[in-house]
Amino acid sequence: AQSVAQPEDQVNVAEGNPLTVKCTYSVSGNPYLFWYVQYPNRGLQFLLKYITGDNLVKGSYGFEAEFNKSQTSFHLKKPSALVSDSALYFCAVRAHLTGGQNFVFGPGTRLSVLP
Amino acid sequence: GAVVSQHPSRVICKSGTSVKIECRSLDFQATTMFWYRQFPKKSLMLMATSNEGSKATYEQGVEKDKFLINHASLTLSTLTVTSAHPEDSSFYICSARADRGLYQETQYFGPGTRLLVL
């Protein structure tokens, strides 16, 4: 069965500092990995994904994530946080199987960037 | 990027009435659409998956007679909450996925619909 863990409910970081939001996963076969961001009373916005290829994936708004197969992790990072990055972040995994499977979402991590 | 719209964004209704929520993929054909429910400060709960032209697949514990899903075309899916009750009040979010083309493999989400049943 697929599962996603986001070990931190809340991450606080000062504006201008680097940020990391952690994600680990469990899936049979090769994973498709995704990060989404949700602002209050909004749907989820797609940030980036890893399907295959380079382990470092660059996405929207200056975010990037690194796929680490040995650690089954896909941590989200940004070199310099902005107050406007404050939001709820979801990691998701989908198994790369014939016929496909639905996404499994992590519980979410609330990021607060302090001015 | 891919755009998914939802309508209405907010609805307030009386207990016992039915509410229809529309989800549209605006610039791609969505082979599969998903309906989620999100409780405050919680992750998304998948309610059902629908493929164009076929019956939706509901997750365990979701009443298919209460939450009617229709995926009539490759750009439109609807969720109807029948005989709504206060416990159905929630934030409903749809997403769409293409199985080919530029937007394949990724789910793109609508902005959500806030339902309040009085």
PDB file of N, CA and C in Angstrom, chain B residues 44-111:
ATOM      1  N   LEU B  44      -6.668  16.005   2.543  1.00  0.00           N
ATOM      2  CA  LEU B  44      -7.782  15.728   1.641  1.00  0.00           C
ATOM      3  C   LEU B  44      -8.232  14.287   1.785  1.00  0.00           C
ATOM      4  N   MET B  45      -9.541  14.097   1.750  1.00  0.00           N
ATOM      5  CA  MET B  45     -10.096  12.755   1.771  1.00  0.00           C
ATOM      6  C   MET B  45     -10.706  12.480   0.402  1.00  0.00           C
ATOM      7  N   LEU B  46     -10.168  11.495  -0.284  1.00  0.00           N
ATOM      8  CA  LEU B  46     -10.709  11.152  -1.600  1.00  0.00           C
ATOM      9  C   LEU B  46     -12.090  10.541  -1.426  1.00  0.00           C
ATOM     10  N   MET B  47     -13.055  11.104  -2.153  1.00  0.00           N
ATOM     11  CA  MET B  47     -14.408  10.579  -2.089  1.00  0.00           C
ATOM     12  C   MET B  47     -14.662   9.592  -3.229  1.00  0.00           C
ATOM     13  N   ALA B  48     -14.272  10.009  -4.430  1.00  0.00           N
ATOM     14  CA  ALA B  48     -14.575   9.175  -5.589  1.00  0.00           C
ATOM     15  C   ALA B  48     -13.710   9.576  -6.770  1.00  0.00           C
ATOM     16  N   THR B  49     -13.593   8.639  -7.670  1.00  0.00           N
ATOM     17  CA  THR B  49     -12.853   8.830  -8.914  1.00  0.00           C
ATOM     18  C   THR B  49     -13.804   8.580 -10.063  1.00  0.00           C
ATOM     19  N   SER B  50     -13.788   9.466 -11.032  1.00  0.00           N
ATOM     20  CA  SER B  50     -14.675   9.241 -12.170  1.00  0.00           C
ATOM     21  C   SER B  50     -13.918   9.327 -13.477  1.00  0.00           C
ATOM     22  N   ASN B  51     -14.246   8.446 -14.365  1.00  0.00           N
ATOM     23  CA  ASN B  51     -13.718   8.456 -15.724  1.00  0.00           C
ATOM     24  C   ASN B  51     -14.845   8.813 -16.670  1.00  0.00           C
ATOM     25  N   GLU B  52     -14.513   9.566 -17.675  1.00  0.00           N
ATOM     26  CA  GLU B  52     -15.506  10.055 -18.607  1.00  0.00           C
ATOM     27  C   GLU B  52     -16.315   8.917 -19.184  1.00  0.00           C
ATOM     28  N   GLY B  53     -17.620   9.038 -19.068  1.00  0.00           N
ATOM     29  CA  GLY B  53     -18.529   8.069 -19.670  1.00  0.00           C
ATOM     30  C   GLY B  53     -18.773   6.814 -18.868  1.00  0.00           C
ATOM     31  N   SER B  54     -18.198   6.705 -17.705  1.00  0.00           N
ATOM     32  CA  SER B  54     -18.435   5.515 -16.896  1.00  0.00           C
ATOM     33  C   SER B  54     -18.816   5.904 -15.477  1.00  0.00           C
ATOM     34  N   LYS B  55     -19.268   4.930 -14.735  1.00  0.00           N
ATOM     35  CA  LYS B  55     -19.699   5.194 -13.356  1.00  0.00           C
ATOM     36  C   LYS B  55     -18.503   5.504 -12.473  1.00  0.00           C
ATOM     37  N   ALA B  56     -18.751   6.346 -11.501  1.00  0.00           N
ATOM     38  CA  ALA B  56     -17.686   6.713 -10.575  1.00  0.00           C
ATOM     39  C   ALA B  56     -17.353   5.565  -9.635  1.00  0.00           C
ATOM     40  N   THR B  57     -16.129   5.544  -9.204  1.00  0.00           N
ATOM     41  CA  THR B  57     -15.675   4.580  -8.203  1.00  0.00           C
ATOM     42  C   THR B  57     -15.569   5.297  -6.879  1.00  0.00           C
ATOM     43  N   TYR B  58     -16.352   4.847  -5.910  1.00  0.00           N
ATOM     44  CA  TYR B  58     -16.402   5.519  -4.621  1.00  0.00           C
ATOM     45  C   TYR B  58     -15.451   4.852  -3.614  1.00  0.00           C
ATOM     46  N   GLU B  59     -14.894   5.684  -2.768  1.00  0.00           N
ATOM     47  CA  GLU B  59     -14.056   5.158  -1.707  1.00  0.00           C
ATOM     48  C   GLU B  59     -14.939   4.560  -0.610  1.00  0.00           C
ATOM     49  N   GLN B  60     -14.303   3.690   0.143  1.00  0.00           N
ATOM     50  CA  GLN B  60     -15.036   3.025   1.215  1.00  0.00           C
ATOM     51  C   GLN B  60     -15.599   4.049   2.196  1.00  0.00           C
ATOM     52  N   GLY B  61     -16.841   3.872   2.540  1.00  0.00           N
ATOM     53  CA  GLY B  61     -17.468   4.763   3.506  1.00  0.00           C
ATOM     54  C   GLY B  61     -18.174   5.960   2.892  1.00  0.00           C
ATOM     55  N   VAL B  62     -18.025   6.155   1.598  1.00  0.00           N
ATOM     56  CA  VAL B  62     -18.696   7.275   0.930  1.00  0.00           C
ATOM     57  C   VAL B  62     -19.989   6.761   0.305  1.00  0.00           C
ATOM     58  N   GLU B  63     -21.109   7.395   0.654  1.00  0.00           N
ATOM     59  CA  GLU B  63     -22.399   6.934   0.164  1.00  0.00           C
ATOM     60  C   GLU B  63     -22.628   7.400  -1.270  1.00  0.00           C
ATOM     61  N   LYS B  64     -22.698   6.465  -2.176  1.00  0.00           N
ATOM     62  CA  LYS B  64     -22.839   6.841  -3.580  1.00  0.00           C
ATOM     63  C   LYS B  64     -24.222   7.401  -3.889  1.00  0.00           C
ATOM     64  N   ASP B  65     -25.217   7.037  -3.109  1.00  0.00           N
ATOM     65  CA  ASP B  65     -26.552   7.577  -3.353  1.00  0.00           C
ATOM     66  C   ASP B  65     -26.698   8.991  -2.808  1.00  0.00           C
ATOM     67  N   LYS B  66     -25.795   9.360  -1.933  1.00  0.00           N
ATOM     68  CA  LYS B  66     -25.845  10.702  -1.362  1.00  0.00           C
ATOM     69  C   LYS B  66     -24.970  11.662  -2.180  1.00  0.00           C
ATOM     70  N   PHE B  67     -23.864  11.167  -2.617  1.00  0.00           N
ATOM     71  CA  PHE B  67     -22.924  11.983  -3.389  1.00  0.00           C
ATOM     72  C   PHE B  67     -22.897  11.448  -4.827  1.00  0.00           C
ATOM     73  N   LEU B  68     -23.767  12.043  -5.639  1.00  0.00           N
ATOM     74  CA  LEU B  68     -23.906  11.588  -7.020  1.00  0.00           C
ATOM     75  C   LEU B  68     -22.866  12.275  -7.899  1.00  0.00           C
ATOM     76  N   ILE B  69     -22.116  11.479  -8.621  1.00  0.00           N
ATOM     77  CA  ILE B  69     -21.074  12.013  -9.490  1.00  0.00           C
ATOM     78  C   ILE B  69     -21.366  11.631 -10.931  1.00  0.00           C
ATOM     79  N   ASN B  70     -21.277  12.653 -11.782  1.00  0.00           N
ATOM     80  CA  ASN B  70     -21.467  12.453 -13.203  1.00  0.00           C
ATOM     81  C   ASN B  70     -20.290  13.049 -13.948  1.00  0.00           C
ATOM     82  N   HIS B  71     -19.728  12.286 -14.848  1.00  0.00           N
ATOM     83  CA  HIS B  71     -18.577  12.752 -15.636  1.00  0.00           C
ATOM     84  C   HIS B  71     -18.990  12.641 -17.097  1.00  0.00           C
ATOM     85  N   ALA B  72     -19.800  13.616 -17.511  1.00  0.00           N
ATOM     86  CA  ALA B  72     -20.486  13.521 -18.796  1.00  0.00           C
ATOM     87  C   ALA B  72     -19.579  13.773 -19.993  1.00  0.00           C
ATOM     88  N   SER B  73     -18.519  14.526 -19.783  1.00  0.00           N
ATOM     89  CA  SER B  73     -17.632  14.832 -20.896  1.00  0.00           C
ATOM     90  C   SER B  73     -16.204  14.891 -20.398  1.00  0.00           C
ATOM     91  N   LEU B  74     -15.277  15.066 -21.304  1.00  0.00           N
ATOM     92  CA  LEU B  74     -13.863  15.107 -20.926  1.00  0.00           C
ATOM     93  C   LEU B  74     -13.469  16.414 -20.259  1.00  0.00           C
ATOM     94  N   THR B  75     -14.415  17.328 -20.114  1.00  0.00           N
ATOM     95  CA  THR B  75     -14.089  18.591 -19.455  1.00  0.00           C
ATOM     96  C   THR B  75     -15.024  18.933 -18.315  1.00  0.00           C
ATOM     97  N   LEU B  76     -15.968  18.066 -18.009  1.00  0.00           N
ATOM     98  CA  LEU B  76     -16.955  18.402 -16.989  1.00  0.00           C
ATOM     99  C   LEU B  76     -17.304  17.203 -16.119  1.00  0.00           C
ATOM    100  N   SER B  77     -17.235  17.431 -14.813  1.00  0.00           N
ATOM    101  CA  SER B  77     -17.749  16.466 -13.852  1.00  0.00           C
ATOM    102  C   SER B  77     -18.588  17.227 -12.836  1.00  0.00           C
ATOM    103  N   THR B  78     -19.647  16.593 -12.358  1.00  0.00           N
ATOM    104  CA  THR B  78     -20.491  17.235 -11.358  1.00  0.00           C
ATOM    105  C   THR B  78     -20.634  16.329 -10.143  1.00  0.00           C
ATOM    106  N   LEU B  79     -20.703  16.990  -9.001  1.00  0.00           N
ATOM    107  CA  LEU B  79     -20.977  16.305  -7.737  1.00  0.00           C
ATOM    108  C   LEU B  79     -22.271  16.886  -7.198  1.00  0.00           C
ATOM    109  N   THR B  80     -23.251  16.030  -6.958  1.00  0.00           N
ATOM    110  CA  THR B  80     -24.512  16.477  -6.370  1.00  0.00           C
ATOM    111  C   THR B  80     -24.634  15.883  -4.984  1.00  0.00           C
ATOM    112  N   VAL B  81     -24.745  16.764  -4.013  1.00  0.00           N
ATOM    113  CA  VAL B  81     -24.977  16.340  -2.640  1.00  0.00           C
ATOM    114  C   VAL B  81     -26.483  16.312  -2.463  1.00  0.00           C
ATOM    115  N   THR B  82     -27.047  15.139  -2.338  1.00  0.00           N
ATOM    116  CA  THR B  82     -28.508  15.011  -2.258  1.00  0.00           C
ATOM    117  C   THR B  82     -28.964  15.052  -0.801  1.00  0.00           C
ATOM    118  N   SER B  83     -30.099  15.675  -0.606  1.00  0.00           N
ATOM    119  CA  SER B  83     -30.682  15.783   0.737  1.00  0.00           C
ATOM    120  C   SER B  83     -29.599  16.149   1.762  1.00  0.00           C
ATOM    121  N   ALA B  84     -29.017  17.292   1.539  1.00  0.00           N
ATOM    122  CA  ALA B  84     -27.875  17.705   2.362  1.00  0.00           C
ATOM    123  C   ALA B  84     -28.278  17.922   3.818  1.00  0.00           C
ATOM    124  N   HIS B  85     -27.370  17.576   4.707  1.00  0.00           N
ATOM    125  CA  HIS B  85     -27.558  17.794   6.125  1.00  0.00           C
ATOM    126  C   HIS B  85     -26.361  18.570   6.674  1.00  0.00           C
ATOM    127  N   PRO B  86     -26.509  19.166   7.847  1.00  0.00           N
ATOM    128  CA  PRO B  86     -25.405  19.968   8.392  1.00  0.00           C
ATOM    129  C   PRO B  86     -24.066  19.234   8.432  1.00  0.00           C
ATOM    130  N   GLU B  87     -24.081  17.941   8.631  1.00  0.00           N
ATOM    131  CA  GLU B  87     -22.811  17.199   8.703  1.00  0.00           C
ATOM    132  C   GLU B  87     -22.128  17.092   7.342  1.00  0.00           C
ATOM    133  N   ASP B  88     -22.844  17.471   6.283  1.00  0.00           N
ATOM    134  CA  ASP B  88     -22.242  17.494   4.948  1.00  0.00           C
ATOM    135  C   ASP B  88     -21.489  18.795   4.691  1.00  0.00           C
ATOM    136  N   SER B  89     -21.628  19.731   5.598  1.00  0.00           N
ATOM    137  CA  SER B  89     -20.912  20.998   5.451  1.00  0.00           C
ATOM    138  C   SER B  89     -19.414  20.725   5.419  1.00  0.00           C
ATOM    139  N   SER B  90     -18.766  21.249   4.418  1.00  0.00           N
ATOM    140  CA  SER B  90     -17.340  20.948   4.246  1.00  0.00           C
ATOM    141  C   SER B  90     -16.800  21.748   3.071  1.00  0.00           C
ATOM    142  N   PHE B  91     -15.531  21.535   2.805  1.00  0.00           N
ATOM    143  CA  PHE B  91     -14.878  22.119   1.640  1.00  0.00           C
ATOM    144  C   PHE B  91     -14.668  20.995   0.637  1.00  0.00           C
ATOM    145  N   TYR B  92     -15.282  21.131  -0.521  1.00  0.00           N
ATOM    146  CA  TYR B  92     -15.202  20.085  -1.542  1.00  0.00           C
ATOM    147  C   TYR B  92     -14.276  20.562  -2.655  1.00  0.00           C
ATOM    148  N   ILE B  93     -13.330  19.718  -3.016  1.00  0.00           N
ATOM    149  CA  ILE B  93     -12.355  20.086  -4.036  1.00  0.00           C
ATOM    150  C   ILE B  93     -12.337  19.018  -5.115  1.00  0.00           C
ATOM    151  N   CYS B  94     -12.343  19.452  -6.353  1.00  0.00           N
ATOM    152  CA  CYS B  94     -12.199  18.506  -7.455  1.00  0.00           C
ATOM    153  C   CYS B  94     -10.807  18.622  -8.052  1.00  0.00           C
ATOM    154  N   SER B  95     -10.405  17.591  -8.719  1.00  0.00           N
ATOM    155  CA  SER B  95      -9.165  17.660  -9.490  1.00  0.00           C
ATOM    156  C   SER B  95      -9.354  16.893 -10.795  1.00  0.00           C
ATOM    157  N   ALA B  96      -8.496  17.191 -11.726  1.00  0.00           N
ATOM    158  CA  ALA B  96      -8.587  16.568 -13.037  1.00  0.00           C
ATOM    159  C   ALA B  96      -7.216  16.112 -13.490  1.00  0.00           C
ATOM    160  N   ARG B  97      -7.210  15.028 -14.212  1.00  0.00           N
ATOM    161  CA  ARG B  97      -5.945  14.479 -14.698  1.00  0.00           C
ATOM    162  C   ARG B  97      -6.114  14.004 -16.123  1.00  0.00           C
ATOM    163  N   ALA B  98      -5.128  14.325 -16.943  1.00  0.00           N
ATOM    164  CA  ALA B  98      -5.112  13.820 -18.314  1.00  0.00           C
ATOM    165  C   ALA B  98      -4.183  12.614 -18.371  1.00  0.00           C
ATOM    166  N   ASP B  99      -4.524  11.664 -19.179  1.00  0.00           N
ATOM    167  CA  ASP B  99      -3.670  10.482 -19.300  1.00  0.00           C
ATOM    168  C   ASP B  99      -2.719  10.570 -20.483  1.00  0.00           C
ATOM    169  N   ARG B 100      -2.802  11.674 -21.204  1.00  0.00           N
ATOM    170  CA  ARG B 100      -1.851  11.876 -22.301  1.00  0.00           C
ATOM    171  C   ARG B 100      -1.675  13.359 -22.506  1.00  0.00           C
ATOM    172  N   GLY B 101      -0.614  13.703 -23.217  1.00  0.00           N
ATOM    173  CA  GLY B 101      -0.410  15.106 -23.539  1.00  0.00           C
ATOM    174  C   GLY B 101       0.419  15.832 -22.494  1.00  0.00           C
ATOM    175  N   LEU B 102       0.435  17.138 -22.625  1.00  0.00           N
ATOM    176  CA  LEU B 102       1.293  17.993 -21.818  1.00  0.00           C
ATOM    177  C   LEU B 102       1.019  17.855 -20.328  1.00  0.00           C
ATOM    178  N   TYR B 103      -0.227  17.653 -19.954  1.00  0.00           N
ATOM    179  CA  TYR B 103      -0.586  17.675 -18.536  1.00  0.00           C
ATOM    180  C   TYR B 103      -0.810  16.290 -17.952  1.00  0.00           C
ATOM    181  N   GLN B 104      -0.256  15.279 -18.598  1.00  0.00           N
ATOM    182  CA  GLN B 104      -0.496  13.932 -18.121  1.00  0.00           C
ATOM    183  C   GLN B 104       0.179  13.691 -16.772  1.00  0.00           C
ATOM    184  N   GLU B 105      -0.348  12.765 -16.044  1.00  0.00           N
ATOM    185  CA  GLU B 105       0.182  12.259 -14.771  1.00  0.00           C
ATOM    186  C   GLU B 105      -0.043  13.186 -13.587  1.00  0.00           C
ATOM    187  N   THR B 106      -0.315  14.432 -13.802  1.00  0.00           N
ATOM    188  CA  THR B 106      -0.449  15.366 -12.687  1.00  0.00           C
ATOM    189  C   THR B 106      -1.918  15.664 -12.448  1.00  0.00           C
ATOM    190  N   GLN B 107      -2.315  15.708 -11.191  1.00  0.00           N
ATOM    191  CA  GLN B 107      -3.661  16.165 -10.860  1.00  0.00           C
ATOM    192  C   GLN B 107      -3.639  17.673 -10.698  1.00  0.00           C
ATOM    193  N   TYR B 108      -4.581  18.329 -11.348  1.00  0.00           N
ATOM    194  CA  TYR B 108      -4.745  19.771 -11.223  1.00  0.00           C
ATOM    195  C   TYR B 108      -6.064  20.025 -10.515  1.00  0.00           C
ATOM    196  N   PHE B 109      -5.976  20.897  -9.525  1.00  0.00           N
ATOM    197  CA  PHE B 109      -7.100  21.073  -8.620  1.00  0.00           C
ATOM    198  C   PHE B 109      -7.914  22.319  -8.928  1.00  0.00           C
ATOM    199  N   GLY B 110      -9.207  22.195  -8.671  1.00  0.00           N
ATOM    200  CA  GLY B 110     -10.060  23.364  -8.703  1.00  0.00           C
ATOM    201  C   GLY B 110      -9.886  24.162  -7.422  1.00  0.00           C
ATOM    202  N   PRO B 111     -10.496  25.350  -7.370  1.00  0.00           N
ATOM    203  CA  PRO B 111     -10.334  26.231  -6.208  1.00  0.00           C
ATOM    204  C   PRO B 111     -11.157  25.816  -5.000  1.00  0.00           C
TER     205      PRO B 111
END
